Amino acid sequence: GENVEQHPSTLSVQEGDSAVIKCTYSDSASNYFPWYKQELGKRPQLIIDIRSNVGEKKDQRIAVTLNKTAKHFSLHITETQPEDSAVYFCAGSTGGGTSYGKLTFGQGTILTVHP
Amino acid sequence: GAVVSQHPSWVICKSGTSVKIECRSLDFQATTMFWYRQFPKQSLMLMATSNEGSKATYEQGVEKDKFLINHASLTLSTLTVTSAHPEDSSFYICSARSSLAGVLNEQFFGPGTRLTVL
């Protein structure tokens, strides 16, 4: 099955700096890679996703890059703000077979943005 | 659109009792729903995949007789934790996948249910 590794486990930055979180995946059949932000006791919120037919996607201060050959994808947050502080999870999903649609999550990254 | 609700949001029960958690897609049909468990400071771990009208598919290590899943309609899946014990205390989150073309992979998450077993 799919295995998703996420680094770093914790990330501390100053307000205004950029933050980068990286994930690797094992299943070459995976074709959908969402990123979630989760605040304490709340549901995961989708912040951006990318499909395997594109290499980069950007939405305002957030961008995701995907390298299918190397099987890794990264989340980039620019001009970080204190309200960006949360736990971020990457995930991978396959598009077919018996694992269709299953999400495998990374271990999570606790992002702290200091004012 | 794409709202998923869960009920209850939190529950406290005695050891040995059973607890039922409901997951509903409010404004879309979900042929597939997923149940996750999240322990404190850990990631979401998939427990099972629930397909409407068929038996759930459980992940390795998840006891199907302990965690009963029923997906009786396109908008409702239930998870029953039977004979709950303190180690079952966790945050249970469901998600639903829309059957709409173009968003086949995206999952919409419920708000979660905090289960505490005394």
mmCIF file with all atom_site columns, C-alpha atoms in Angstrom:
data_model
loop_
_atom_site.group_PDB
_atom_site.id
_atom_site.type_symbol
_atom_site.label_atom_id
_atom_site.label_alt_id
_atom_site.label_comp_id
_atom_site.label_asym_id
_atom_site.label_entity_id
_atom_site.label_seq_id
_atom_site.pdbx_PDB_ins_code
_atom_site.Cartn_x
_atom_site.Cartn_y
_atom_site.Cartn_z
_atom_site.occupancy
_atom_site.B_iso_or_equiv
_atom_site.pdbx_formal_charge
_atom_site.auth_seq_id
_atom_site.auth_comp_id
_atom_site.auth_asym_id
_atom_site.auth_atom_id
_atom_site.pdbx_PDB_model_num
ATOM 1   C CA . GLY A 1 1   ? 0.000   0.000  0.000   1.00 0.00 ? 1   GLY A CA 1
ATOM 2   C CA . GLU A 1 2   ? 0.826   3.666  -0.111  1.00 0.00 ? 2   GLU A CA 1
ATOM 3   C CA . ASN A 1 3   ? 3.247   5.158  2.395   1.00 0.00 ? 3   ASN A CA 1
ATOM 4   C CA . VAL A 1 4   ? 3.545   8.920  2.824   1.00 0.00 ? 4   VAL A CA 1
ATOM 5   C CA . GLU A 1 5   ? 6.424   10.450 4.737   1.00 0.00 ? 5   GLU A CA 1
ATOM 6   C CA . GLN A 1 6   ? 6.275   14.090 5.870   1.00 0.00 ? 6   GLN A CA 1
ATOM 7   C CA . HIS A 1 7   ? 9.025   16.420 7.097   1.00 0.00 ? 7   HIS A CA 1
ATOM 8   C CA . PRO A 1 8   ? 9.651   18.303 9.241   1.00 0.00 ? 8   PRO A CA 1
ATOM 9   C CA . SER A 1 9   ? 7.503   17.305 12.203  1.00 0.00 ? 9   SER A CA 1
ATOM 10  C CA . THR A 1 10  ? 7.727   20.813 13.625  1.00 0.00 ? 10  THR A CA 1
ATOM 11  C CA . LEU A 1 11  ? 8.487   24.109 11.921  1.00 0.00 ? 11  LEU A CA 1
ATOM 12  C CA . SER A 1 12  ? 8.878   27.479 13.570  1.00 0.00 ? 12  SER A CA 1
ATOM 13  C CA . VAL A 1 13  ? 9.133   30.676 11.515  1.00 0.00 ? 13  VAL A CA 1
ATOM 14  C CA . GLN A 1 14  ? 8.885   34.398 11.999  1.00 0.00 ? 14  GLN A CA 1
ATOM 15  C CA . GLU A 1 15  ? 5.904   36.239 10.651  1.00 0.00 ? 15  GLU A CA 1
ATOM 16  C CA . GLY A 1 16  ? 6.515   37.181 7.032   1.00 0.00 ? 16  GLY A CA 1
ATOM 17  C CA . ASP A 1 17  ? 8.945   34.350 6.387   1.00 0.00 ? 17  ASP A CA 1
ATOM 18  C CA . SER A 1 18  ? 8.237   31.430 4.082   1.00 0.00 ? 18  SER A CA 1
ATOM 19  C CA . ALA A 1 19  ? 7.494   27.893 5.245   1.00 0.00 ? 19  ALA A CA 1
ATOM 20  C CA . VAL A 1 20  ? 8.127   24.717 3.267   1.00 0.00 ? 20  VAL A CA 1
ATOM 21  C CA . ILE A 1 21  ? 6.847   21.252 4.138   1.00 0.00 ? 21  ILE A CA 1
ATOM 22  C CA . LYS A 1 22  ? 7.900   18.222 2.145   1.00 0.00 ? 22  LYS A CA 1
ATOM 23  C CA . CYS A 1 23  ? 6.329   14.833 1.551   1.00 0.00 ? 23  CYS A CA 1
ATOM 24  C CA . THR A 1 24  ? 7.362   11.710 -0.279  1.00 0.00 ? 24  THR A CA 1
ATOM 25  C CA . TYR A 1 25  ? 5.118   8.878  -1.404  1.00 0.00 ? 25  TYR A CA 1
ATOM 26  C CA . SER A 1 26  ? 5.767   5.296  -2.391  1.00 0.00 ? 26  SER A CA 1
ATOM 27  C CA . ASP A 1 27  ? 2.954   4.280  -4.749  1.00 0.00 ? 27  ASP A CA 1
ATOM 28  C CA . SER A 1 28  ? 3.612   5.423  -8.321  1.00 0.00 ? 28  SER A CA 1
ATOM 29  C CA . ALA A 1 29  ? -0.104  4.934  -9.026  1.00 0.00 ? 29  ALA A CA 1
ATOM 30  C CA . SER A 1 30  ? -1.030  7.790  -6.677  1.00 0.00 ? 30  SER A CA 1
ATOM 31  C CA . ASN A 1 31  ? -2.471  10.669 -8.640  1.00 0.00 ? 31  ASN A CA 1
ATOM 32  C CA . TYR A 1 32  ? -4.045  13.078 -6.169  1.00 0.00 ? 32  TYR A CA 1
ATOM 33  C CA . PHE A 1 33  ? -2.176  14.961 -3.445  1.00 0.00 ? 33  PHE A CA 1
ATOM 34  C CA . PRO A 1 34  ? -4.130  17.205 -1.093  1.00 0.00 ? 34  PRO A CA 1
ATOM 35  C CA . TRP A 1 35  ? -2.814  19.322 1.748   1.00 0.00 ? 35  TRP A CA 1
ATOM 36  C CA . TYR A 1 36  ? -4.860  19.897 4.875   1.00 0.00 ? 36  TYR A CA 1
ATOM 37  C CA . LYS A 1 37  ? -4.688  22.383 7.710   1.00 0.00 ? 37  LYS A CA 1
ATOM 38  C CA . GLN A 1 38  ? -6.034  21.178 11.033  1.00 0.00 ? 38  GLN A CA 1
ATOM 39  C CA . GLU A 1 39  ? -6.592  23.262 14.117  1.00 0.00 ? 39  GLU A CA 1
ATOM 40  C CA . LEU A 1 40  ? -6.891  21.653 17.518  1.00 0.00 ? 40  LEU A CA 1
ATOM 41  C CA . GLY A 1 41  ? -10.087 19.637 17.843  1.00 0.00 ? 41  GLY A CA 1
ATOM 42  C CA . LYS A 1 42  ? -11.306 20.592 14.390  1.00 0.00 ? 42  LYS A CA 1
ATOM 43  C CA . ARG A 1 43  ? -11.747 18.802 11.086  1.00 0.00 ? 43  ARG A CA 1
ATOM 44  C CA . PRO A 1 44  ? -8.965  18.865 8.477   1.00 0.00 ? 44  PRO A CA 1
ATOM 45  C CA . GLN A 1 45  ? -9.496  21.687 6.009   1.00 0.00 ? 45  GLN A CA 1
ATOM 46  C CA . LEU A 1 46  ? -8.352  21.310 2.427   1.00 0.00 ? 46  LEU A CA 1
ATOM 47  C CA . ILE A 1 47  ? -6.065  24.209 1.591   1.00 0.00 ? 47  ILE A CA 1
ATOM 48  C CA . ILE A 1 48  ? -4.725  23.134 -1.764  1.00 0.00 ? 48  ILE A CA 1
ATOM 49  C CA . ASP A 1 49  ? -4.436  20.002 -3.865  1.00 0.00 ? 49  ASP A CA 1
ATOM 50  C CA . ILE A 1 50  ? -2.633  18.883 -6.964  1.00 0.00 ? 50  ILE A CA 1
ATOM 51  C CA . ARG A 1 51  ? -3.202  16.129 -9.450  1.00 0.00 ? 51  ARG A CA 1
ATOM 52  C CA . SER A 1 52  ? -0.508  14.129 -11.124 1.00 0.00 ? 52  SER A CA 1
ATOM 53  C CA . ASN A 1 53  ? -0.973  15.760 -14.512 1.00 0.00 ? 53  ASN A CA 1
ATOM 54  C CA . VAL A 1 54  ? 0.440   19.099 -13.307 1.00 0.00 ? 54  VAL A CA 1
ATOM 55  C CA . GLY A 1 55  ? 3.700   20.048 -11.653 1.00 0.00 ? 55  GLY A CA 1
ATOM 56  C CA . GLU A 1 56  ? 2.728   23.154 -9.742  1.00 0.00 ? 56  GLU A CA 1
ATOM 57  C CA . LYS A 1 57  ? -0.349  24.908 -8.450  1.00 0.00 ? 57  LYS A CA 1
ATOM 58  C CA . LYS A 1 58  ? -0.653  28.230 -6.679  1.00 0.00 ? 58  LYS A CA 1
ATOM 59  C CA . ASP A 1 59  ? -3.414  29.887 -4.702  1.00 0.00 ? 59  ASP A CA 1
ATOM 60  C CA . GLN A 1 60  ? -2.459  33.284 -3.306  1.00 0.00 ? 60  GLN A CA 1
ATOM 61  C CA . ARG A 1 61  ? 0.173   32.665 -0.599  1.00 0.00 ? 61  ARG A CA 1
ATOM 62  C CA . ILE A 1 62  ? 0.050   28.908 -0.926  1.00 0.00 ? 62  ILE A CA 1
ATOM 63  C CA . ALA A 1 63  ? 1.669   26.768 -3.601  1.00 0.00 ? 63  ALA A CA 1
ATOM 64  C CA . VAL A 1 64  ? 2.258   23.084 -4.096  1.00 0.00 ? 64  VAL A CA 1
ATOM 65  C CA . THR A 1 65  ? 4.840   21.452 -6.336  1.00 0.00 ? 65  THR A CA 1
ATOM 66  C CA . LEU A 1 66  ? 4.892   17.848 -7.480  1.00 0.00 ? 66  LEU A CA 1
ATOM 67  C CA . ASN A 1 67  ? 7.794   15.814 -8.816  1.00 0.00 ? 67  ASN A CA 1
ATOM 68  C CA . LYS A 1 68  ? 6.346   12.553 -10.079 1.00 0.00 ? 68  LYS A CA 1
ATOM 69  C CA . THR A 1 69  ? 9.710   11.106 -11.037 1.00 0.00 ? 69  THR A CA 1
ATOM 70  C CA . ALA A 1 70  ? 11.098  11.551 -7.552  1.00 0.00 ? 70  ALA A CA 1
ATOM 71  C CA . LYS A 1 71  ? 7.711   10.903 -5.944  1.00 0.00 ? 71  LYS A CA 1
ATOM 72  C CA . HIS A 1 72  ? 7.709   13.929 -3.747  1.00 0.00 ? 72  HIS A CA 1
ATOM 73  C CA . PHE A 1 73  ? 5.564   17.009 -3.331  1.00 0.00 ? 73  PHE A CA 1
ATOM 74  C CA . SER A 1 74  ? 5.927   20.138 -1.268  1.00 0.00 ? 74  SER A CA 1
ATOM 75  C CA . LEU A 1 75  ? 3.789   22.845 0.290   1.00 0.00 ? 75  LEU A CA 1
ATOM 76  C CA . HIS A 1 76  ? 5.052   26.409 0.181   1.00 0.00 ? 76  HIS A CA 1
ATOM 77  C CA . ILE A 1 77  ? 3.508   29.157 2.288   1.00 0.00 ? 77  ILE A CA 1
ATOM 78  C CA . THR A 1 78  ? 4.812   32.664 1.694   1.00 0.00 ? 78  THR A CA 1
ATOM 79  C CA . GLU A 1 79  ? 4.403   35.748 3.873   1.00 0.00 ? 79  GLU A CA 1
ATOM 80  C CA . THR A 1 80  ? 3.356   33.635 6.813   1.00 0.00 ? 80  THR A CA 1
ATOM 81  C CA . GLN A 1 81  ? 0.964   35.052 9.381   1.00 0.00 ? 81  GLN A CA 1
ATOM 82  C CA . PRO A 1 82  ? 0.269   33.980 12.987  1.00 0.00 ? 82  PRO A CA 1
ATOM 83  C CA . GLU A 1 83  ? -3.098  32.581 11.878  1.00 0.00 ? 83  GLU A CA 1
ATOM 84  C CA . ASP A 1 84  ? -1.229  30.113 9.658   1.00 0.00 ? 84  ASP A CA 1
ATOM 85  C CA . SER A 1 85  ? -0.154  28.343 12.856  1.00 0.00 ? 85  SER A CA 1
ATOM 86  C CA . ALA A 1 86  ? -1.706  24.874 12.834  1.00 0.00 ? 86  ALA A CA 1
ATOM 87  C CA . VAL A 1 87  ? -0.932  21.257 12.006  1.00 0.00 ? 87  VAL A CA 1
ATOM 88  C CA . TYR A 1 88  ? -0.515  20.586 8.303   1.00 0.00 ? 88  TYR A CA 1
ATOM 89  C CA . PHE A 1 89  ? -0.979  17.171 6.728   1.00 0.00 ? 89  PHE A CA 1
ATOM 90  C CA . CYS A 1 90  ? -0.107  15.979 3.267   1.00 0.00 ? 90  CYS A CA 1
ATOM 91  C CA . ALA A 1 91  ? -1.851  12.999 1.745   1.00 0.00 ? 91  ALA A CA 1
ATOM 92  C CA . GLY A 1 92  ? -1.736  10.801 -1.309  1.00 0.00 ? 92  GLY A CA 1
ATOM 93  C CA . SER A 1 93  ? -4.544  9.008  -3.066  1.00 0.00 ? 93  SER A CA 1
ATOM 94  C CA . THR A 1 94  ? -4.701  6.439  -5.802  1.00 0.00 ? 94  THR A CA 1
ATOM 95  C CA . GLY A 1 95  ? -7.142  6.709  -8.639  1.00 0.00 ? 95  GLY A CA 1
ATOM 96  C CA . GLY A 1 96  ? -7.991  3.124  -9.306  1.00 0.00 ? 96  GLY A CA 1
ATOM 97  C CA . GLY A 1 97  ? -8.013  -0.466 -8.229  1.00 0.00 ? 97  GLY A CA 1
ATOM 98  C CA . THR A 1 98  ? -9.099  -1.661 -4.836  1.00 0.00 ? 98  THR A CA 1
ATOM 99  C CA . SER A 1 99  ? -7.481  1.359  -3.177  1.00 0.00 ? 99  SER A CA 1
ATOM 100 C CA . TYR A 1 100 ? -9.544  3.810  -5.200  1.00 0.00 ? 100 TYR A CA 1
ATOM 101 C CA . GLY A 1 101 ? -9.900  7.121  -3.449  1.00 0.00 ? 101 GLY A CA 1
ATOM 102 C CA . LYS A 1 102 ? -8.207  6.100  -0.211  1.00 0.00 ? 102 LYS A CA 1
ATOM 103 C CA . LEU A 1 103 ? -6.163  8.847  1.370   1.00 0.00 ? 103 LEU A CA 1
ATOM 104 C CA . THR A 1 104 ? -2.915  8.006  3.100   1.00 0.00 ? 104 THR A CA 1
ATOM 105 C CA . PHE A 1 105 ? -1.792  10.827 5.378   1.00 0.00 ? 105 PHE A CA 1
ATOM 106 C CA . GLY A 1 106 ? 1.657   11.992 6.296   1.00 0.00 ? 106 GLY A CA 1
ATOM 107 C CA . GLN A 1 107 ? 2.613   12.293 9.938   1.00 0.00 ? 107 GLN A CA 1
ATOM 108 C CA . GLY A 1 108 ? 1.842   15.998 10.125  1.00 0.00 ? 108 GLY A CA 1
ATOM 109 C CA . THR A 1 109 ? 3.839   19.185 10.642  1.00 0.00 ? 109 THR A CA 1
ATOM 110 C CA . ILE A 1 110 ? 3.196   21.561 13.522  1.00 0.00 ? 110 ILE A CA 1
ATOM 111 C CA . LEU A 1 111 ? 3.739   25.028 12.079  1.00 0.00 ? 111 LEU A CA 1
ATOM 112 C CA . THR A 1 112 ? 4.219   27.901 14.493  1.00 0.00 ? 112 THR A CA 1
ATOM 113 C CA . VAL A 1 113 ? 4.409   31.444 13.152  1.00 0.00 ? 113 VAL A CA 1
ATOM 114 C CA . HIS A 1 114 ? 5.819   33.895 15.677  1.00 0.00 ? 114 HIS A CA 1
ATOM 115 C CA . PRO A 1 115 ? 4.615   37.497 15.523  1.00 0.00 ? 115 PRO A CA 1
ATOM 116 C CA . GLY B 2 1   ? -21.818 22.979 -0.874  1.00 0.00 ? 1   GLY B CA 1
ATOM 117 C CA . ALA B 2 2   ? -20.218 19.650 0.042   1.00 0.00 ? 2   ALA B CA 1
ATOM 118 C CA . VAL B 2 3   ? -21.050 19.724 3.733   1.00 0.00 ? 3   VAL B CA 1
ATOM 119 C CA . VAL B 2 4   ? -20.554 16.704 5.953   1.00 0.00 ? 4   VAL B CA 1
ATOM 120 C CA . SER B 2 5   ? -21.968 16.507 9.446   1.00 0.00 ? 5   SER B CA 1
ATOM 121 C CA . GLN B 2 6   ? -21.258 14.139 12.314  1.00 0.00 ? 6   GLN B CA 1
ATOM 122 C CA . HIS B 2 7   ? -23.274 13.348 15.370  1.00 0.00 ? 7   HIS B CA 1
ATOM 123 C CA . PRO B 2 8   ? -22.594 13.431 18.217  1.00 0.00 ? 8   PRO B CA 1
ATOM 124 C CA . SER B 2 9   ? -19.705 15.890 18.373  1.00 0.00 ? 9   SER B CA 1
ATOM 125 C CA . TRP B 2 10  ? -18.569 14.381 21.633  1.00 0.00 ? 10  TRP B CA 1
ATOM 126 C CA . VAL B 2 11  ? -19.603 11.447 23.774  1.00 0.00 ? 11  VAL B CA 1
ATOM 127 C CA . ILE B 2 12  ? -18.557 10.002 27.112  1.00 0.00 ? 12  ILE B CA 1
ATOM 128 C CA . CYS B 2 13  ? -19.463 6.420  27.869  1.00 0.00 ? 13  CYS B CA 1
ATOM 129 C CA . LYS B 2 14  ? -18.703 3.667  30.337  1.00 0.00 ? 14  LYS B CA 1
ATOM 130 C CA . SER B 2 15  ? -16.397 0.811  29.508  1.00 0.00 ? 15  SER B CA 1
ATOM 131 C CA . GLY B 2 16  ? -18.280 -2.087 27.919  1.00 0.00 ? 16  GLY B CA 1
ATOM 132 C CA . THR B 2 17  ? -21.010 -0.037 26.317  1.00 0.00 ? 17  THR B CA 1
ATOM 133 C CA . SER B 2 18  ? -21.543 0.626  22.618  1.00 0.00 ? 18  SER B CA 1
ATOM 134 C CA . VAL B 2 19  ? -21.516 3.986  20.911  1.00 0.00 ? 19  VAL B CA 1
ATOM 135 C CA . LYS B 2 20  ? -22.924 4.893  17.508  1.00 0.00 ? 20  LYS B CA 1
ATOM 136 C CA . ILE B 2 21  ? -21.559 7.777  15.451  1.00 0.00 ? 21  ILE B CA 1
ATOM 137 C CA . GLU B 2 22  ? -23.418 9.122  12.419  1.00 0.00 ? 22  GLU B CA 1
ATOM 138 C CA . CYS B 2 23  ? -21.882 10.714 9.362   1.00 0.00 ? 23  CYS B CA 1
ATOM 139 C CA . ARG B 2 24  ? -24.115 12.528 6.887   1.00 0.00 ? 24  ARG B CA 1
ATOM 140 C CA . SER B 2 25  ? -23.479 14.243 3.573   1.00 0.00 ? 25  SER B CA 1
ATOM 141 C CA . LEU B 2 26  ? -25.934 17.125 3.660   1.00 0.00 ? 26  LEU B CA 1
ATOM 142 C CA . ASP B 2 27  ? -26.000 18.444 0.126   1.00 0.00 ? 27  ASP B CA 1
ATOM 143 C CA . PHE B 2 28  ? -24.509 15.750 -2.063  1.00 0.00 ? 28  PHE B CA 1
ATOM 144 C CA . GLN B 2 29  ? -24.638 12.030 -2.598  1.00 0.00 ? 29  GLN B CA 1
ATOM 145 C CA . ALA B 2 30  ? -21.710 10.035 -1.354  1.00 0.00 ? 30  ALA B CA 1
ATOM 146 C CA . THR B 2 31  ? -21.326 6.512  -2.640  1.00 0.00 ? 31  THR B CA 1
ATOM 147 C CA . THR B 2 32  ? -18.185 6.170  -0.538  1.00 0.00 ? 32  THR B CA 1
ATOM 148 C CA . MET B 2 33  ? -17.465 7.342  2.972   1.00 0.00 ? 33  MET B CA 1
ATOM 149 C CA . PHE B 2 34  ? -14.317 6.866  4.992   1.00 0.00 ? 34  PHE B CA 1
ATOM 150 C CA . TRP B 2 35  ? -13.809 6.516  8.731   1.00 0.00 ? 35  TRP B CA 1
ATOM 151 C CA . TYR B 2 36  ? -10.626 7.749  10.370  1.00 0.00 ? 36  TYR B CA 1
ATOM 152 C CA . ARG B 2 37  ? -9.309  7.665  13.898  1.00 0.00 ? 37  ARG B CA 1
ATOM 153 C CA . GLN B 2 38  ? -6.925  10.281 15.245  1.00 0.00 ? 38  GLN B CA 1
ATOM 154 C CA . PHE B 2 39  ? -5.139  9.937  18.551  1.00 0.00 ? 39  PHE B CA 1
ATOM 155 C CA . PRO B 2 40  ? -3.741  13.062 20.246  1.00 0.00 ? 40  PRO B CA 1
ATOM 156 C CA . LYS B 2 41  ? -0.824  14.618 18.384  1.00 0.00 ? 41  LYS B CA 1
ATOM 157 C CA . GLN B 2 42  ? -0.992  11.954 15.702  1.00 0.00 ? 42  GLN B CA 1
ATOM 158 C CA . SER B 2 43  ? -2.083  11.745 12.109  1.00 0.00 ? 43  SER B CA 1
ATOM 159 C CA . LEU B 2 44  ? -5.370  10.501 10.719  1.00 0.00 ? 44  LEU B CA 1
ATOM 160 C CA . MET B 2 45  ? -5.413  6.756  10.328  1.00 0.00 ? 45  MET B CA 1
ATOM 161 C CA . LEU B 2 46  ? -7.933  5.217  7.954   1.00 0.00 ? 46  LEU B CA 1
ATOM 162 C CA . MET B 2 47  ? -10.045 2.590  9.674   1.00 0.00 ? 47  MET B CA 1
ATOM 163 C CA . ALA B 2 48  ? -12.392 1.538  6.905   1.00 0.00 ? 48  ALA B CA 1
ATOM 164 C CA . THR B 2 49  ? -13.968 2.435  3.609   1.00 0.00 ? 49  THR B CA 1
ATOM 165 C CA . SER B 2 50  ? -17.736 2.387  3.560   1.00 0.00 ? 50  SER B CA 1
ATOM 166 C CA . ASN B 2 51  ? -19.585 1.845  0.313   1.00 0.00 ? 51  ASN B CA 1
ATOM 167 C CA . GLU B 2 52  ? -23.310 2.338  0.017   1.00 0.00 ? 52  GLU B CA 1
ATOM 168 C CA . GLY B 2 53  ? -25.151 -0.950 -0.169  1.00 0.00 ? 53  GLY B CA 1
ATOM 169 C CA . SER B 2 54  ? -22.140 -3.181 0.413   1.00 0.00 ? 54  SER B CA 1
ATOM 170 C CA . LYS B 2 55  ? -19.892 -4.329 3.201   1.00 0.00 ? 55  LYS B CA 1
ATOM 171 C CA . ALA B 2 56  ? -17.213 -2.006 4.471   1.00 0.00 ? 56  ALA B CA 1
ATOM 172 C CA . THR B 2 57  ? -13.575 -2.637 3.700   1.00 0.00 ? 57  THR B CA 1
ATOM 173 C CA . TYR B 2 58  ? -11.441 -2.537 6.825   1.00 0.00 ? 58  TYR B CA 1
ATOM 174 C CA . GLU B 2 59  ? -7.797  -1.601 7.032   1.00 0.00 ? 59  GLU B CA 1
ATOM 175 C CA . GLN B 2 60  ? -5.314  -4.080 8.383   1.00 0.00 ? 60  GLN B CA 1
ATOM 176 C CA . GLY B 2 61  ? -5.419  -4.276 12.157  1.00 0.00 ? 61  GLY B CA 1
ATOM 177 C CA . VAL B 2 62  ? -8.929  -2.837 12.512  1.00 0.00 ? 62  VAL B CA 1
ATOM 178 C CA . GLU B 2 63  ? -11.390 -5.289 14.052  1.00 0.00 ? 63  GLU B CA 1
ATOM 179 C CA . LYS B 2 64  ? -14.530 -5.380 11.937  1.00 0.00 ? 64  LYS B CA 1
ATOM 180 C CA . ASP B 2 65  ? -16.564 -6.976 14.730  1.00 0.00 ? 65  ASP B CA 1
ATOM 181 C CA . LYS B 2 66  ? -15.630 -4.182 17.092  1.00 0.00 ? 66  LYS B CA 1
ATOM 182 C CA . PHE B 2 67  ? -16.114 -1.283 14.706  1.00 0.00 ? 67  PHE B CA 1
ATOM 183 C CA . LEU B 2 68  ? -19.376 -1.918 12.898  1.00 0.00 ? 68  LEU B CA 1
ATOM 184 C CA . ILE B 2 69  ? -20.008 0.188  9.823   1.00 0.00 ? 69  ILE B CA 1
ATOM 185 C CA . ASN B 2 70  ? -23.308 0.566  8.037   1.00 0.00 ? 70  ASN B CA 1
ATOM 186 C CA . HIS B 2 71  ? -23.790 2.647  4.905   1.00 0.00 ? 71  HIS B CA 1
ATOM 187 C CA . ALA B 2 72  ? -27.491 2.251  4.294   1.00 0.00 ? 72  ALA B CA 1
ATOM 188 C CA . SER B 2 73  ? -28.066 5.265  2.071   1.00 0.00 ? 73  SER B CA 1
ATOM 189 C CA . LEU B 2 74  ? -26.182 7.646  -0.184  1.00 0.00 ? 74  LEU B CA 1
ATOM 190 C CA . THR B 2 75  ? -26.102 10.264 2.554   1.00 0.00 ? 75  THR B CA 1
ATOM 191 C CA . LEU B 2 76  ? -25.585 8.313  5.783   1.00 0.00 ? 76  LEU B CA 1
ATOM 192 C CA . SER B 2 77  ? -22.913 6.058  7.203   1.00 0.00 ? 77  SER B CA 1
ATOM 193 C CA . THR B 2 78  ? -22.716 4.951  10.817  1.00 0.00 ? 78  THR B CA 1
ATOM 194 C CA . LEU B 2 79  ? -19.834 3.667  12.911  1.00 0.00 ? 79  LEU B CA 1
ATOM 195 C CA . THR B 2 80  ? -20.650 1.692  16.042  1.00 0.00 ? 80  THR B CA 1
ATOM 196 C CA . VAL B 2 81  ? -17.893 1.107  18.549  1.00 0.00 ? 81  VAL B CA 1
ATOM 197 C CA . THR B 2 82  ? -18.969 -2.038 20.376  1.00 0.00 ? 82  THR B CA 1
ATOM 198 C CA . SER B 2 83  ? -17.883 -2.930 23.902  1.00 0.00 ? 83  SER B CA 1
ATOM 199 C CA . ALA B 2 84  ? -15.854 0.238  24.110  1.00 0.00 ? 84  ALA B CA 1
ATOM 200 C CA . HIS B 2 85  ? -12.746 0.354  26.300  1.00 0.00 ? 85  HIS B CA 1
ATOM 201 C CA . PRO B 2 86  ? -10.575 3.269  27.422  1.00 0.00 ? 86  PRO B CA 1
ATOM 202 C CA . GLU B 2 87  ? -8.071  2.570  24.642  1.00 0.00 ? 87  GLU B CA 1
ATOM 203 C CA . ASP B 2 88  ? -10.838 3.297  22.124  1.00 0.00 ? 88  ASP B CA 1
ATOM 204 C CA . SER B 2 89  ? -10.942 6.889  23.325  1.00 0.00 ? 89  SER B CA 1
ATOM 205 C CA . SER B 2 90  ? -10.040 8.970  20.312  1.00 0.00 ? 90  SER B CA 1
ATOM 206 C CA . PHE B 2 91  ? -11.190 11.522 17.753  1.00 0.00 ? 91  PHE B CA 1
ATOM 207 C CA . TYR B 2 92  ? -13.228 9.791  15.073  1.00 0.00 ? 92  TYR B CA 1
ATOM 208 C CA . ILE B 2 93  ? -13.586 11.624 11.763  1.00 0.00 ? 93  ILE B CA 1
ATOM 209 C CA . CYS B 2 94  ? -15.575 10.635 8.733   1.00 0.00 ? 94  CYS B CA 1
ATOM 210 C CA . SER B 2 95  ? -15.236 11.872 5.195   1.00 0.00 ? 95  SER B CA 1
ATOM 211 C CA . ALA B 2 96  ? -17.380 11.543 2.122   1.00 0.00 ? 96  ALA B CA 1
ATOM 212 C CA . ARG B 2 97  ? -16.381 11.424 -1.478  1.00 0.00 ? 97  ARG B CA 1
ATOM 213 C CA . SER B 2 98  ? -18.651 13.073 -3.963  1.00 0.00 ? 98  SER B CA 1
ATOM 214 C CA . SER B 2 99  ? -19.756 11.109 -6.953  1.00 0.00 ? 99  SER B CA 1
ATOM 215 C CA . LEU B 2 100 ? -19.592 14.261 -9.084  1.00 0.00 ? 100 LEU B CA 1
ATOM 216 C CA . ALA B 2 101 ? -17.371 14.003 -12.122 1.00 0.00 ? 101 ALA B CA 1
ATOM 217 C CA . GLY B 2 102 ? -14.230 16.049 -11.867 1.00 0.00 ? 102 GLY B CA 1
ATOM 218 C CA . VAL B 2 103 ? -13.851 15.810 -8.130  1.00 0.00 ? 103 VAL B CA 1
ATOM 219 C CA . LEU B 2 104 ? -13.624 12.076 -7.867  1.00 0.00 ? 104 LEU B CA 1
ATOM 220 C CA . ASN B 2 105 ? -10.761 12.075 -5.395  1.00 0.00 ? 105 ASN B CA 1
ATOM 221 C CA . GLU B 2 106 ? -11.605 14.983 -3.128  1.00 0.00 ? 106 GLU B CA 1
ATOM 222 C CA . GLN B 2 107 ? -12.963 14.013 0.271   1.00 0.00 ? 107 GLN B CA 1
ATOM 223 C CA . PHE B 2 108 ? -15.076 16.266 2.449   1.00 0.00 ? 108 PHE B CA 1
ATOM 224 C CA . PHE B 2 109 ? -14.536 15.831 6.163   1.00 0.00 ? 109 PHE B CA 1
ATOM 225 C CA . GLY B 2 110 ? -16.999 15.835 8.997   1.00 0.00 ? 110 GLY B CA 1
ATOM 226 C CA . PRO B 2 111 ? -16.276 17.857 12.153  1.00 0.00 ? 111 PRO B CA 1
ATOM 227 C CA . GLY B 2 112 ? -15.251 14.776 14.110  1.00 0.00 ? 112 GLY B CA 1
ATOM 228 C CA . THR B 2 113 ? -16.542 13.006 17.214  1.00 0.00 ? 113 THR B CA 1
ATOM 229 C CA . ARG B 2 114 ? -14.548 13.019 20.441  1.00 0.00 ? 114 ARG B CA 1
ATOM 230 C CA . LEU B 2 115 ? -15.093 9.679  22.206  1.00 0.00 ? 115 LEU B CA 1
ATOM 231 C CA . THR B 2 116 ? -14.043 9.260  25.814  1.00 0.00 ? 116 THR B CA 1
ATOM 232 C CA . VAL B 2 117 ? -14.463 5.853  27.405  1.00 0.00 ? 117 VAL B CA 1
ATOM 233 C CA . LEU B 2 118 ? -14.300 5.805  31.193  1.00 0.00 ? 118 LEU B CA 1
#
